[in-house]
mmCIF file of C-alpha atoms in Angstrom:
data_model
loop_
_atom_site.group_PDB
_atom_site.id
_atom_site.type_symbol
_atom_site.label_atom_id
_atom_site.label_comp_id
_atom_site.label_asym_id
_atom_site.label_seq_id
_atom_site.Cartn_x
_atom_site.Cartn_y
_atom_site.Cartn_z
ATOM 1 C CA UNK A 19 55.279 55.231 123.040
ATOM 2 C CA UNK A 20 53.061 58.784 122.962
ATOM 3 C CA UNK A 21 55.667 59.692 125.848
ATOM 4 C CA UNK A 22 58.300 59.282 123.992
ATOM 5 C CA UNK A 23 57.189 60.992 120.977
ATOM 6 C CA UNK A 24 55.514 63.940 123.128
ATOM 7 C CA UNK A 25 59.093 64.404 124.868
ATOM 8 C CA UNK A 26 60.950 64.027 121.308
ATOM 9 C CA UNK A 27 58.652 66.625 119.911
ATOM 10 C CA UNK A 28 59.133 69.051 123.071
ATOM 11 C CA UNK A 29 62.493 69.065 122.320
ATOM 12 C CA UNK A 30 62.441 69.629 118.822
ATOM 13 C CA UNK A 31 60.419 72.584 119.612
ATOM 14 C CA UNK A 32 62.355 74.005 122.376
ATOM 15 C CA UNK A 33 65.577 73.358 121.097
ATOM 16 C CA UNK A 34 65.698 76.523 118.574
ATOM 17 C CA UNK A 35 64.316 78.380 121.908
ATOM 18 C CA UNK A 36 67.306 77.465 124.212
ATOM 19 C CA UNK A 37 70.194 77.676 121.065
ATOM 20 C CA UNK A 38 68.317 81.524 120.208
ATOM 21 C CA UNK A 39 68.655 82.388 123.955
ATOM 22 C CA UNK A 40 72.493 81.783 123.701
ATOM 23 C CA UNK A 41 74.834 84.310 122.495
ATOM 24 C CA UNK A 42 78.169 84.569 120.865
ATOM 25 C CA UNK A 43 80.704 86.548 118.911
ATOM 26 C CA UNK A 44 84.040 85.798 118.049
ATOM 27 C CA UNK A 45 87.038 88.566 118.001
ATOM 28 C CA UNK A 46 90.390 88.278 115.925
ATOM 29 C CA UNK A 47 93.442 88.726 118.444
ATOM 30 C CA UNK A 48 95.762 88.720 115.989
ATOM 31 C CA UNK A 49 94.108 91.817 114.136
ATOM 32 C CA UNK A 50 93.473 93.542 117.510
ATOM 33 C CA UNK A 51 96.637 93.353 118.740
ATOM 34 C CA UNK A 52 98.349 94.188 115.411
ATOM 35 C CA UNK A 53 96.369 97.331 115.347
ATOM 36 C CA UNK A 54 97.137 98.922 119.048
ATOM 37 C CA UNK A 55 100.901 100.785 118.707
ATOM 38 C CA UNK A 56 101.407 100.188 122.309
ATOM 39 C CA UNK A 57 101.349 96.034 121.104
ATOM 40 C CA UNK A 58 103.724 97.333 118.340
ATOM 41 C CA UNK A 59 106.346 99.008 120.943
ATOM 42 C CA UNK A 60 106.204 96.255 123.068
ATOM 43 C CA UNK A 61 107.499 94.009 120.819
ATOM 44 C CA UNK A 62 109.571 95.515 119.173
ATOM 45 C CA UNK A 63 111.129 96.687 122.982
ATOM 46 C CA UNK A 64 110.674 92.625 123.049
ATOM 47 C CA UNK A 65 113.247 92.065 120.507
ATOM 48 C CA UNK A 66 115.477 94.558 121.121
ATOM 49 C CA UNK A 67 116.122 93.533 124.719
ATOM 50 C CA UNK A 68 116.560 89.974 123.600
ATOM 51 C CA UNK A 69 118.760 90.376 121.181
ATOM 52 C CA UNK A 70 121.005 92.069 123.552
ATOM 53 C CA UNK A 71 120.973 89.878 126.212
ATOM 54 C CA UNK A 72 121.078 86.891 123.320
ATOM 55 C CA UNK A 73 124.737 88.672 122.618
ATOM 56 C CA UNK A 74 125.924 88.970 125.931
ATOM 57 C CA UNK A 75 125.282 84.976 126.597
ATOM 58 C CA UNK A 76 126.668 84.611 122.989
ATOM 59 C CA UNK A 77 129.956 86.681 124.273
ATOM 60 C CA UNK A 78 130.280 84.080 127.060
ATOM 61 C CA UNK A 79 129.737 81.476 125.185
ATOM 62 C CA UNK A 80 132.614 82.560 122.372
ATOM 63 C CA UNK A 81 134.486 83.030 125.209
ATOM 64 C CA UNK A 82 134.464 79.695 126.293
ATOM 65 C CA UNK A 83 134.597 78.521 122.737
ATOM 66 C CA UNK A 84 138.152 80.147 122.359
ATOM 67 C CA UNK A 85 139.689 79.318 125.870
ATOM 68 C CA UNK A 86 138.718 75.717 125.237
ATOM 69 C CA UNK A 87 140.719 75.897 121.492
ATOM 70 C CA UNK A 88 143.753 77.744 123.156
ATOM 71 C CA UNK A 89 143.872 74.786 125.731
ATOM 72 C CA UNK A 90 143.773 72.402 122.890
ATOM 73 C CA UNK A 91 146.649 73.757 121.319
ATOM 74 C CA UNK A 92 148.587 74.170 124.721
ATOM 75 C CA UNK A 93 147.555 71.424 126.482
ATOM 76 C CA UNK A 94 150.828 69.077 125.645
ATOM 77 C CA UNK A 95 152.915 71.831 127.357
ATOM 78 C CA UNK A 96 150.858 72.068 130.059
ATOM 79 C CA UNK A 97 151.790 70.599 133.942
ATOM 80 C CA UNK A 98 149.393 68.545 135.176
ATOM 81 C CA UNK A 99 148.295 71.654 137.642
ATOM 82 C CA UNK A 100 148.063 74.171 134.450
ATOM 83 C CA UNK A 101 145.849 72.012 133.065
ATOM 84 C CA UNK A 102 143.562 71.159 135.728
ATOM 85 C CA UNK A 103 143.755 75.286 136.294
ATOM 86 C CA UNK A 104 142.643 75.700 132.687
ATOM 87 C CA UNK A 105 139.912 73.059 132.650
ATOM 88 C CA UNK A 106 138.447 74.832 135.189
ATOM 89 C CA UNK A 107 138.357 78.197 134.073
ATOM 90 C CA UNK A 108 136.474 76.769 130.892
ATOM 91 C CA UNK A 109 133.773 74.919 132.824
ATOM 92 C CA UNK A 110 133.394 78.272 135.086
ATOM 93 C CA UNK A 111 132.979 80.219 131.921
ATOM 94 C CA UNK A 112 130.373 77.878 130.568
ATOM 95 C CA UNK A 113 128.621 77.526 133.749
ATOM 96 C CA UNK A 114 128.465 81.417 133.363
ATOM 97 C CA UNK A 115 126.745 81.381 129.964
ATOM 98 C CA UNK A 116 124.780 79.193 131.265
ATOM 99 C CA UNK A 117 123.221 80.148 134.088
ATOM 100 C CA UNK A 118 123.124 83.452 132.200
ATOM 101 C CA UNK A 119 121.120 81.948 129.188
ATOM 102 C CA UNK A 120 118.492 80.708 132.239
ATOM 103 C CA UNK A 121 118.555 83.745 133.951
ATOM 104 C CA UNK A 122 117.385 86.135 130.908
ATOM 105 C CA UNK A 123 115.256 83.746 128.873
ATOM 106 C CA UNK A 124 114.256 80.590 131.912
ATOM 107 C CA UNK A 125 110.884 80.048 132.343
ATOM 108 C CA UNK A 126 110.618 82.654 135.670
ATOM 109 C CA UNK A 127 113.730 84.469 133.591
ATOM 110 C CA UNK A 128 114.116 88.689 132.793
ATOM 111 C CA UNK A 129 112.636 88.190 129.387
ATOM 112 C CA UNK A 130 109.606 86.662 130.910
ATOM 113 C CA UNK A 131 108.917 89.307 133.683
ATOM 114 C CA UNK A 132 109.532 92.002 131.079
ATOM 115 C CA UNK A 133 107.286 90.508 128.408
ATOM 116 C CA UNK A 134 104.181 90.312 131.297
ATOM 117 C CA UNK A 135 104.878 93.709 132.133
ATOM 118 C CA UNK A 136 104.447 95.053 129.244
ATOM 119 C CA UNK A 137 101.656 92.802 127.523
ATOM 120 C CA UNK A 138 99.741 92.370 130.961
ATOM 121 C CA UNK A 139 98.447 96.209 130.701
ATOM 122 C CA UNK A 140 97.498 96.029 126.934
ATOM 123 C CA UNK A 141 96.093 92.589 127.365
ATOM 124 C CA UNK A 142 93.795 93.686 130.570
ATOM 125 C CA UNK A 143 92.530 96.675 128.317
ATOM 126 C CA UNK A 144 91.156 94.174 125.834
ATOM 127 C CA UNK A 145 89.582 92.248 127.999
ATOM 128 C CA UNK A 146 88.186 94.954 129.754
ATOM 129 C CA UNK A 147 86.520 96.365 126.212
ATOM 130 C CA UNK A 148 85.437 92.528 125.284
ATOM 131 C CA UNK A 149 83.664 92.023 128.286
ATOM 132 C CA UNK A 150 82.189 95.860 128.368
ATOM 133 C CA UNK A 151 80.837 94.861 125.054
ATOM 134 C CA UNK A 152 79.750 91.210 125.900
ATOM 135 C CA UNK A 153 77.725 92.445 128.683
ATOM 136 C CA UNK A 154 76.242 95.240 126.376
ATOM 137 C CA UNK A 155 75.367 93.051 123.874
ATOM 138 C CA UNK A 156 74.543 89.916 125.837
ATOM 139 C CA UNK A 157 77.340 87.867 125.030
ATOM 140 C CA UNK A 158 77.726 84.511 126.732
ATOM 141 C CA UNK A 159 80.610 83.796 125.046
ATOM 142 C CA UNK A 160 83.007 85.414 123.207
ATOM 143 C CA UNK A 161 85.699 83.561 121.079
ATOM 144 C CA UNK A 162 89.139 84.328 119.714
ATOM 145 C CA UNK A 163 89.067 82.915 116.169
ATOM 146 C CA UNK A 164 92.472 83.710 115.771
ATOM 147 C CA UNK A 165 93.932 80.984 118.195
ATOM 148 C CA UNK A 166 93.602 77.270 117.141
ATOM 149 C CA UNK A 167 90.104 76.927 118.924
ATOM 150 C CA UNK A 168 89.255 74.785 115.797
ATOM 151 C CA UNK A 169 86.598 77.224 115.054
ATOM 152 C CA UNK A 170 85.409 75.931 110.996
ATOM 153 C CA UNK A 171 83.399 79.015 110.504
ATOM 154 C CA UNK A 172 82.681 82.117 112.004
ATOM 155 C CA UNK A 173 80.334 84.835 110.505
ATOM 156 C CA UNK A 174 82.062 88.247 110.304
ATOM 157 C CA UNK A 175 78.759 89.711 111.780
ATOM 158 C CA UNK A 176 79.546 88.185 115.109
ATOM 159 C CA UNK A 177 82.668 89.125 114.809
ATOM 160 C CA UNK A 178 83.479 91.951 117.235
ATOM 161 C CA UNK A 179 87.005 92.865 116.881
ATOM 162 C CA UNK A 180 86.497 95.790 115.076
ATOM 163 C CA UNK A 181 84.235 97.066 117.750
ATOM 164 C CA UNK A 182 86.774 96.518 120.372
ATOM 165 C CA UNK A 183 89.307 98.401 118.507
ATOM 166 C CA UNK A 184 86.933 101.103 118.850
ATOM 167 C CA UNK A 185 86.051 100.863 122.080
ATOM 168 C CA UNK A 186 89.730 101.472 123.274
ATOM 169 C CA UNK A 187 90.172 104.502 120.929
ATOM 170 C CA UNK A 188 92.109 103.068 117.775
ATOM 171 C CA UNK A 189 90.812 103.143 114.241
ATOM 172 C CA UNK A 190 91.290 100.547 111.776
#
């Protein structure tokens, strides 16, 4: 029994010791990133390229919209051949939107590759300052409060994000 109570009050008196010796601060992506311009361009560049490549698979689909309602209407004065012909050309269209649709916004699509190259650069930068301040500061760990980490409080003087912004040369 005195073993048990002399390791149980060891480790009541070392635990402060080893949670003191750990350090942590949280940032707030959301307010870094909406505070950098270059984050700003890039998504609005984002949407813009989108939205045109959204109309030109729109365009293909409308396309195949209206040859499919044109065969409707002609397809009792159609020859068997005409309307094999015509069946065809609708599926090749649609195929075409298709495989359009996968190659702008599929997983390895344009949108993608466009989106990593220009986040990648902005989101190395940050990391770059987080760490540079971690290791200044002695950070073990540094957490995004922002993202659904399930963080239930934070204390804003942990909180580092203004410090980053900073530290890459924007004010706030």
């Amino acid at each position: 029994m005195n073993i048990k109570k002399f390791v149980m009050a060891l480790a009541v008196l070392l635990l402060p010791a080893v949670a003191s010796a750990q350090k942590f601060a949280l940032i707030d992506m959301e307010f870094v990133l909406k505070n950098i311009p270059a984050y700003e361009r890039a998504n609005e560049q984002l949407n813009q390229v989108s939205k045109k490549w959204q109309a030109e698979v729109d365009a293909l689909s409308t396309e195949a919209q209206t040859m499919y309602k044109n065969y409707q209407n002609e397809v009792v004065f159609l020859s068997q051949e005409q309307k094999k012909e015509r069946q065809d050309a609708i599926m090749e269209k649609e195929k075409a939107a298709a495989e359009l649709k996968r190659k702008y916004f599929g997983p390895d699509g344009e949108l993608f590759k466009k989106r990593a190259s220009l986040m990648t650069p902005i989101q190395d930068e940050i990391y770059n300052a987080v760490k540079d301040i971690a290791d200044l500061r002695g950070y073990q760990l540094v957490v995004d409060r922002a993202s659904n980490a399930g963080i239930i409080f934070g204390s804003p003087k942990i909180d580092i994000s203004n410090e980053v912004l900073q530290k890459l040369g924007y004010s706030y």
